[in-house]
Amino acid sequence: MAVDAMDSVMKNKEEGNALFKASEFLKAAAAYTKAIKACPKDKAEDEQMAPIYSNRSAAFLKLNKVKQALADAETCVKIRPEWEKAHFRKGCALELGGDIPGAIAALEIAKAKDPSNKEIRTKLKVLTQKEKGQSGFQFAKSDPKPKAEEPKKAAPIRASAGITPGDVKWISEAADLNRPAVSRMDSVNSIGDAPWFFEEPDMVKMLDAGLAESMLGVITHSVCFIIDLEQKAGDNPELMAPAQAAADLAGAATGVMHNLLHPVLAAWKTRTQQMSLMGAIMKVLAAPGSPLLAEAGAEIKPSEELSGFLKLIAQIFGNADAFAMLTGHASVMRARMLMLRAMATMGMDGKDKAEWALKAKQASQVFVVLDKCRQAKGWEAVFDRLCSEEGVKEFCSEVDRVVEQHEMLVGAFKKFKFEGSLGL
């Protein structure tokens, strides 16, 4: 009988693995849960169960469910304490929860178990630099000579031949990974003299064309490229030039994001109605009945609480004026700023990291909601989709992606001396 039960365990595990590879994280977590429940009690702490807890922890991390991910990682460590991946999973869960020192400690144990593991070493290096207030990546210095100190300004913005204000061609060129970094940097700098405020037609046109998302993609790709070169380079001078080109490109894109956020910062203490509505959305998303509170793999069924959640959402977004205000670029960018400021505060000494990690997560959820509603030009379809297992999975994955990109941006602001971009 026990053999049959373990066959069921392994079958569900394999199903979960396949779903995870297909990015079906919610369904993967549910499959791993079935595997764990199918396990006989006398086998519950066998080493063969450790990979299942490890995999479910990874799925929970993808769904931004920190407590569940950490609980599974700790169970994994208990069952198989000598396995480096168990400690790695714990480190990843602690990182997502804002406990960077705890994450580093867990990763140090993982590294001791397997010193040659590249993934562990890279994660440990990034977090160690992050704890020290660095960005998690290093850049080659373009000029070792000391320069006179002067106030740092935004990355140079110059018009290129054939580029007119509002022209969106340069955005796709900047994001084209097949083009050399130097050429892409020219595209980033080709914005011209378009005014940096969100009601100006040329700026609206560029934002609608994905200006901010393209710049975030440029920064993320450049940083990953540099980290990869660092691991390969050693003392190889031939790799310094491409690393510097990527650094210049990342710096230029960071300057564009600085310029985009500046109008928000300048008007930070105004537009109180925007802030009030965003605060209301945060509360509703965390209120009973919110699909985001559902356990991984749980079916989202009609209920009084769910109906109450949708009624509150309708009260906010059903007002045409409120919808127009919330989905305008000014509000979407303000939600982005809320998220960035929370992330930056989380890394400051004396701040409650868990508290600010939660605030960053809440702000990122509001940002994703507003961005989705803007793209859909409506709110009903967005929240209909959110009231399904697949929709929750998609939403949580999008939040994870957004958080990762903006954490990278916070690091880039520090690296390129744009700390003033966030007004902190």
Coordinates of C-alpha atoms in Angstrom, one line a residue:
M1 CA 0.0 0.0 0.0
A2 CA 2.9 2.3 0.9
V3 CA 4.4 1.6 -2.5
D4 CA 1.2 2.6 -4.2
A5 CA 1.0 5.8 -2.1
M6 CA 4.6 6.8 -3.0
D7 CA 3.8 6.2 -6.7
S8 CA 1.0 8.8 -6.3
V9 CA 3.5 11.1 -4.6
M10 CA 6.0 10.9 -7.5
K11 CA 3.3 11.2 -10.1
N12 CA 2.0 14.4 -8.6
K13 CA 5.6 15.7 -8.2
E14 CA 6.3 15.1 -11.9
E15 CA 3.0 16.8 -12.8
G16 CA 4.1 19.8 -10.6
N17 CA 7.5 19.9 -12.3
A18 CA 5.9 20.0 -15.8
L19 CA 3.5 22.8 -14.7
F20 CA 6.3 24.8 -13.2
K21 CA 8.4 24.6 -16.4
A22 CA 5.3 25.8 -18.2
S23 CA 5.1 28.8 -15.8
E24 CA 1.8 27.5 -14.4
F25 CA 3.0 28.2 -10.8
L26 CA -0.4 28.2 -9.1
K27 CA -1.2 24.7 -10.6
A28 CA 2.3 23.5 -9.9
A29 CA 1.9 24.4 -6.2
A30 CA -1.4 22.6 -6.1
A31 CA 0.2 19.5 -7.6
Y32 CA 3.0 19.5 -5.1
T33 CA 0.5 19.9 -2.3
K34 CA -1.3 16.8 -3.6
A35 CA 2.0 14.9 -3.6
I36 CA 2.7 16.0 0.1
K37 CA -0.9 15.0 1.1
A38 CA -0.5 11.6 -0.6
C39 CA 2.6 10.8 1.3
P40 CA 2.2 8.2 4.1
K41 CA 3.0 9.5 7.6
D42 CA 5.9 7.2 8.1
K43 CA 7.5 8.6 4.9
A44 CA 6.7 12.3 5.5
E45 CA 10.2 13.2 6.6
D46 CA 12.1 11.0 4.2
E47 CA 14.8 12.7 2.1
Q48 CA 12.9 12.0 -1.1
M49 CA 10.2 14.5 0.1
A50 CA 12.7 17.3 0.3
P51 CA 12.7 18.1 -3.4
I52 CA 8.9 18.4 -3.3
Y53 CA 9.0 20.9 -0.5
S54 CA 11.8 22.7 -2.3
N55 CA 9.8 22.9 -5.5
R56 CA 6.6 24.0 -3.8
S57 CA 8.7 26.7 -2.1
A58 CA 9.9 27.9 -5.5
A59 CA 6.3 27.9 -6.8
F60 CA 5.2 30.0 -3.8
L61 CA 8.0 32.4 -4.4
K62 CA 6.8 32.9 -8.0
L63 CA 3.3 33.7 -6.5
N64 CA 4.8 36.1 -4.0
K65 CA 3.6 34.0 -1.1
V66 CA 6.5 34.6 1.2
K67 CA 5.3 32.9 4.4
Q68 CA 4.3 29.7 2.6
A69 CA 7.6 29.7 0.6
L70 CA 9.7 30.1 3.8
A71 CA 7.7 27.4 5.7
D72 CA 8.4 24.9 2.9
A73 CA 12.0 25.9 2.7
E74 CA 12.5 25.4 6.5
T75 CA 10.8 22.0 6.2
C76 CA 13.1 21.1 3.4
V77 CA 16.1 22.1 5.6
K78 CA 14.8 20.0 8.5
I79 CA 14.3 16.9 6.3
R80 CA 17.6 17.2 4.4
P81 CA 20.0 19.6 6.2
E82 CA 23.0 18.7 4.1
W83 CA 21.3 19.6 0.8
E84 CA 22.5 23.0 -0.5
K85 CA 19.3 23.7 -2.4
A86 CA 17.3 23.6 0.9
H87 CA 19.3 26.4 2.3
F88 CA 19.2 28.2 -1.0
R89 CA 15.4 28.1 -1.1
K90 CA 15.3 29.5 2.5
G91 CA 17.6 32.3 1.5
C92 CA 15.4 33.2 -1.5
A93 CA 12.3 33.3 0.7
L94 CA 14.0 35.4 3.3
E95 CA 15.1 37.8 0.6
L96 CA 11.6 38.2 -0.7
G97 CA 10.4 38.9 2.8
G98 CA 12.9 41.7 3.2
D99 CA 15.3 39.9 5.6
I100 CA 18.5 40.4 3.7
P101 CA 20.9 39.4 6.6
G102 CA 18.9 36.2 7.2
A103 CA 19.0 35.5 3.5
I104 CA 22.7 36.0 3.4
A105 CA 23.2 33.6 6.4
A106 CA 21.1 30.9 4.7
L107 CA 23.1 31.3 1.4
E108 CA 26.4 31.2 3.3
I109 CA 25.4 27.7 4.5
A110 CA 24.3 26.7 1.0
K111 CA 27.6 27.9 -0.4
A112 CA 29.5 25.9 2.3
K113 CA 27.6 22.8 1.3
D114 CA 28.4 23.3 -2.4
P115 CA 31.2 25.9 -3.0
S116 CA 31.1 25.4 -6.8
N117 CA 27.4 26.2 -7.3
K118 CA 27.3 29.3 -9.6
E119 CA 23.7 30.2 -8.8
I120 CA 24.3 30.3 -5.1
R121 CA 27.5 32.3 -5.4
T122 CA 25.9 34.8 -7.7
K123 CA 22.9 35.3 -5.4
L124 CA 25.1 35.6 -2.4
K125 CA 27.3 38.2 -4.1
V126 CA 24.3 40.3 -5.2
L127 CA 22.7 40.3 -1.7
T128 CA 26.0 41.0 0.1
Q129 CA 26.4 44.1 -2.1
K130 CA 22.8 45.0 -1.6
E131 CA 23.2 44.9 2.2
K132 CA 26.2 47.2 1.9
G133 CA 24.1 49.7 0.0
Q134 CA 25.5 48.9 -3.4
S135 CA 23.4 48.1 -6.5
G136 CA 24.4 44.4 -6.7
F137 CA 26.5 45.0 -9.8
Q138 CA 29.8 46.6 -10.6
F139 CA 30.8 48.7 -13.6
A140 CA 34.2 49.4 -15.2
K141 CA 35.4 52.9 -14.7
S142 CA 35.6 54.9 -17.9
D143 CA 38.0 57.5 -16.5
P144 CA 40.2 56.8 -13.6
K145 CA 41.3 60.5 -13.3
P146 CA 39.7 62.5 -10.5
K147 CA 37.1 65.0 -11.6
A148 CA 35.9 68.2 -9.9
E149 CA 32.7 67.5 -8.0
E150 CA 29.6 69.0 -9.4
P151 CA 25.9 68.3 -9.0
K152 CA 24.8 65.2 -10.9
K153 CA 22.4 65.9 -13.7
A154 CA 20.2 63.6 -15.7
A155 CA 21.9 61.6 -18.5
P156 CA 22.6 63.8 -21.5
I157 CA 19.6 64.3 -23.8
R158 CA 20.4 65.3 -27.3
A159 CA 18.5 65.3 -30.5
S160 CA 19.9 63.1 -33.3
A161 CA 19.5 63.7 -37.0
G162 CA 16.1 62.5 -38.2
I163 CA 14.6 62.2 -34.8
T164 CA 11.8 64.6 -33.9
P165 CA 10.1 65.1 -30.5
G166 CA 7.5 62.4 -30.0
D167 CA 9.1 60.0 -32.5
V168 CA 8.8 56.5 -31.0
K169 CA 11.2 54.8 -33.4
W170 CA 14.1 55.3 -31.1
I171 CA 12.3 53.3 -28.3
S172 CA 12.2 50.1 -30.3
E173 CA 15.8 50.7 -31.4
A174 CA 17.0 51.2 -27.9
A175 CA 15.3 47.9 -26.8
D176 CA 16.7 45.9 -29.8
L177 CA 19.2 43.4 -28.2
N178 CA 20.7 42.6 -31.6
R179 CA 22.1 46.1 -31.9
P180 CA 25.5 47.1 -30.4
A181 CA 25.3 48.9 -27.0
V182 CA 26.9 52.1 -28.4
S183 CA 24.2 52.3 -31.1
R184 CA 21.4 51.6 -28.6
M185 CA 22.8 54.3 -26.3
D186 CA 22.5 56.8 -29.2
S187 CA 18.9 55.8 -29.6
V188 CA 18.3 56.3 -25.8
N189 CA 19.8 59.8 -26.2
S190 CA 17.7 60.6 -29.2
I191 CA 14.6 61.7 -27.3
G192 CA 15.1 65.4 -28.3
D193 CA 13.6 68.2 -26.4
A194 CA 10.1 66.9 -25.6
P195 CA 8.7 68.4 -22.4
W196 CA 8.8 66.0 -19.4
F197 CA 5.2 66.2 -18.2
F198 CA 2.4 63.7 -18.8
E199 CA -0.2 65.7 -20.4
E200 CA 2.1 66.9 -23.2
P201 CA 1.1 65.0 -26.5
D202 CA 4.6 64.0 -27.5
M203 CA 5.3 62.6 -24.1
V204 CA 1.9 60.7 -24.0
K205 CA 2.8 59.2 -27.4
M206 CA 6.1 58.0 -26.2
L207 CA 4.7 56.6 -22.9
D208 CA 2.0 54.8 -24.8
A209 CA 4.7 53.3 -27.0
G210 CA 6.3 51.8 -23.9
L211 CA 9.0 54.3 -23.1
A212 CA 9.3 53.4 -19.4
E213 CA 9.1 49.6 -19.9
S214 CA 11.7 49.8 -22.7
M215 CA 14.1 51.7 -20.5
L216 CA 13.6 49.2 -17.6
G217 CA 14.3 46.4 -20.0
V218 CA 17.5 48.1 -21.2
I219 CA 18.7 48.5 -17.6
T220 CA 17.9 45.0 -16.6
H221 CA 19.5 43.4 -19.7
S222 CA 22.6 45.7 -19.4
V223 CA 23.1 44.8 -15.7
C224 CA 22.7 41.0 -16.4
F225 CA 25.1 41.3 -19.3
I226 CA 27.7 43.1 -17.0
I227 CA 27.3 40.5 -14.2
D228 CA 27.8 37.7 -16.8
L229 CA 31.0 39.5 -18.1
E230 CA 32.3 39.9 -14.5
Q231 CA 32.0 36.2 -14.0
K232 CA 33.9 35.5 -17.2
A233 CA 36.4 38.4 -17.2
G234 CA 38.9 37.9 -14.4
D235 CA 41.7 40.1 -15.6
N236 CA 40.8 39.9 -19.3
P237 CA 41.1 43.4 -20.6
E238 CA 39.2 42.5 -23.8
L239 CA 36.0 42.3 -21.9
M240 CA 36.3 45.8 -20.4
A241 CA 35.1 47.6 -23.5
P242 CA 31.8 45.8 -23.9
A243 CA 31.3 46.1 -20.1
Q244 CA 31.8 49.8 -20.3
A245 CA 29.5 50.1 -23.3
A246 CA 26.8 48.3 -21.4
A247 CA 27.4 50.5 -18.3
D248 CA 27.1 53.6 -20.5
L249 CA 23.8 52.3 -21.9
A250 CA 22.4 51.5 -18.5
G251 CA 23.4 54.9 -17.3
A252 CA 21.7 56.7 -20.2
A253 CA 18.5 54.6 -19.6
T254 CA 18.6 55.4 -15.9
G255 CA 18.8 59.1 -16.8
V256 CA 15.7 58.8 -18.9
M257 CA 13.9 57.1 -15.9
H258 CA 15.1 60.0 -13.7
N259 CA 13.6 62.5 -16.1
L260 CA 10.3 60.6 -16.2
L261 CA 10.0 60.5 -12.5
H262 CA 11.0 64.1 -11.9
P263 CA 7.6 65.6 -12.6
V264 CA 6.0 63.2 -10.1
L265 CA 8.5 64.1 -7.4
A266 CA 8.0 67.8 -8.1
A267 CA 4.3 67.4 -7.6
W268 CA 4.6 64.8 -4.8
K269 CA 2.7 66.8 -2.2
T270 CA 0.0 67.8 -4.6
R271 CA -2.8 65.8 -6.3
T272 CA -4.0 64.4 -2.9
Q273 CA -7.1 62.9 -4.6
Q274 CA -4.8 60.6 -6.6
M275 CA -3.1 59.4 -3.4
S276 CA -6.4 58.9 -1.6
L277 CA -7.7 56.7 -4.4
M278 CA -4.5 54.7 -4.6
G279 CA -4.7 54.2 -0.8
A280 CA -8.3 53.0 -1.2
I281 CA -7.2 50.5 -3.9
M282 CA -4.4 49.1 -1.6
K283 CA -6.9 48.5 1.2
V284 CA -9.4 46.8 -1.1
L285 CA -6.7 44.5 -2.6
A286 CA -5.8 43.4 0.9
A287 CA -9.5 43.2 2.2
P288 CA -11.4 39.9 2.8
G289 CA -12.7 38.6 -0.5
S290 CA -9.7 39.8 -2.5
P291 CA -8.6 37.0 -4.9
L292 CA -5.0 37.9 -4.1
L293 CA -5.5 36.4 -0.6
A294 CA -6.5 33.0 -1.9
E295 CA -4.2 30.1 -1.1
A296 CA -2.2 28.8 -4.0
G297 CA -4.2 26.2 -5.9
A298 CA -7.4 27.1 -4.2
E299 CA -10.5 27.5 -6.5
I300 CA -11.9 31.0 -6.4
K301 CA -15.6 30.5 -5.9
P302 CA -18.5 33.1 -5.8
S303 CA -19.0 34.3 -2.2
E304 CA -20.4 37.2 -0.3
E305 CA -16.8 38.4 0.4
L306 CA -15.9 38.2 -3.2
S307 CA -19.0 40.1 -4.1
G308 CA -18.1 42.7 -1.5
F309 CA -14.6 43.0 -3.0
L310 CA -16.0 43.6 -6.5
K311 CA -18.5 46.2 -5.2
L312 CA -15.7 48.2 -3.6
I313 CA -13.7 48.0 -6.8
A314 CA -16.8 49.2 -8.8
Q315 CA -17.2 52.1 -6.4
I316 CA -13.7 53.3 -7.2
F317 CA -13.3 52.5 -10.9
G318 CA -16.9 52.7 -11.9
N319 CA -16.8 56.5 -11.6
A320 CA -15.7 57.8 -15.0
D321 CA -13.8 60.8 -13.6
A322 CA -12.0 58.6 -11.1
F323 CA -11.1 56.0 -13.7
A324 CA -9.7 58.7 -16.1
M325 CA -7.6 60.1 -13.2
L326 CA -6.3 56.8 -12.0
T327 CA -5.3 55.4 -15.4
G328 CA -3.7 58.6 -16.7
H329 CA 0.1 58.5 -17.0
A330 CA 0.5 60.8 -14.1
S331 CA -1.2 58.4 -11.7
V332 CA 0.5 55.3 -13.1
M333 CA 3.9 57.0 -12.8
R334 CA 3.0 58.1 -9.2
A335 CA 2.2 54.5 -8.3
R336 CA 5.6 53.6 -9.8
M337 CA 7.2 56.2 -7.5
L338 CA 5.4 54.8 -4.5
M339 CA 6.8 51.4 -5.2
L340 CA 10.4 52.8 -5.8
R341 CA 10.4 54.9 -2.6
A342 CA 9.2 51.9 -0.5
M343 CA 12.0 49.7 -2.1
A344 CA 14.6 52.4 -1.4
T345 CA 13.4 52.9 2.2
M346 CA 13.5 49.2 2.8
G347 CA 17.3 49.2 2.3
M348 CA 17.9 52.1 4.7
D349 CA 19.5 51.6 8.2
G350 CA 17.0 51.7 11.0
K351 CA 14.0 50.9 8.9
D352 CA 11.7 47.9 9.4
K353 CA 12.6 45.9 6.3
A354 CA 9.5 43.6 6.6
E355 CA 7.2 46.6 6.9
W356 CA 8.6 48.4 3.9
A357 CA 8.8 45.2 1.8
L358 CA 5.0 44.9 2.4
K359 CA 4.5 48.5 1.3
A360 CA 6.6 47.9 -1.8
K361 CA 4.5 44.8 -2.6
Q362 CA 1.2 46.7 -2.1
A363 CA 2.4 49.6 -4.2
S364 CA 3.5 47.2 -7.0
Q365 CA 0.0 45.6 -7.0
V366 CA -1.6 49.0 -7.4
F367 CA 0.8 49.9 -10.2
V368 CA 0.0 46.6 -12.0
V369 CA -3.8 47.2 -11.6
L370 CA -3.6 50.7 -12.9
D371 CA -1.3 49.8 -15.8
K372 CA -3.6 46.9 -16.8
C373 CA -6.7 49.0 -16.7
R374 CA -5.0 51.7 -18.8
Q375 CA -4.0 49.2 -21.4
A376 CA -7.4 47.6 -21.4
K377 CA -9.1 51.0 -21.4
G378 CA -11.5 49.6 -18.8
W379 CA -11.6 47.9 -15.5
E380 CA -14.3 45.2 -15.8
A381 CA -12.3 42.7 -17.9
V382 CA -9.2 43.2 -15.7
F383 CA -11.0 42.3 -12.5
D384 CA -13.0 39.5 -14.1
R385 CA -9.7 37.9 -15.1
L386 CA -8.4 38.4 -11.6
C387 CA -11.3 36.5 -10.1
S388 CA -9.9 33.2 -11.6
E389 CA -7.0 30.9 -10.6
E390 CA -5.3 31.7 -13.9
G391 CA -5.8 35.4 -13.5
V392 CA -4.4 35.4 -10.0
K393 CA -1.3 33.5 -11.2
E394 CA -0.8 35.9 -14.1
F395 CA -1.2 38.9 -11.8
C396 CA 1.3 37.6 -9.2
S397 CA 3.8 36.8 -11.9
E398 CA 3.4 40.3 -13.4
V399 CA 4.0 41.8 -9.9
D400 CA 7.1 39.6 -9.4
R401 CA 8.5 40.9 -12.8
V402 CA 7.7 44.5 -12.0
V403 CA 9.3 44.2 -8.5
E404 CA 12.5 42.7 -10.0
Q405 CA 12.8 45.4 -12.6
H406 CA 12.2 48.2 -10.2
E407 CA 14.6 46.8 -7.6
M408 CA 17.2 46.9 -10.4
L409 CA 16.2 50.5 -11.1
V410 CA 16.7 51.5 -7.4
G411 CA 20.2 50.0 -7.6
A412 CA 20.9 51.9 -10.8
F413 CA 19.9 55.2 -9.3
K414 CA 22.5 54.6 -6.5
K415 CA 25.1 53.4 -8.9
F416 CA 24.8 56.4 -11.3
K417 CA 24.3 58.9 -8.4
F418 CA 20.6 59.6 -9.1
E419 CA 19.5 59.1 -5.5
G420 CA 17.6 62.4 -5.7
S421 CA 15.3 60.9 -8.2
L422 CA 13.2 59.5 -5.4
G423 CA 13.3 62.5 -3.1
L424 CA 14.8 60.4 -0.2

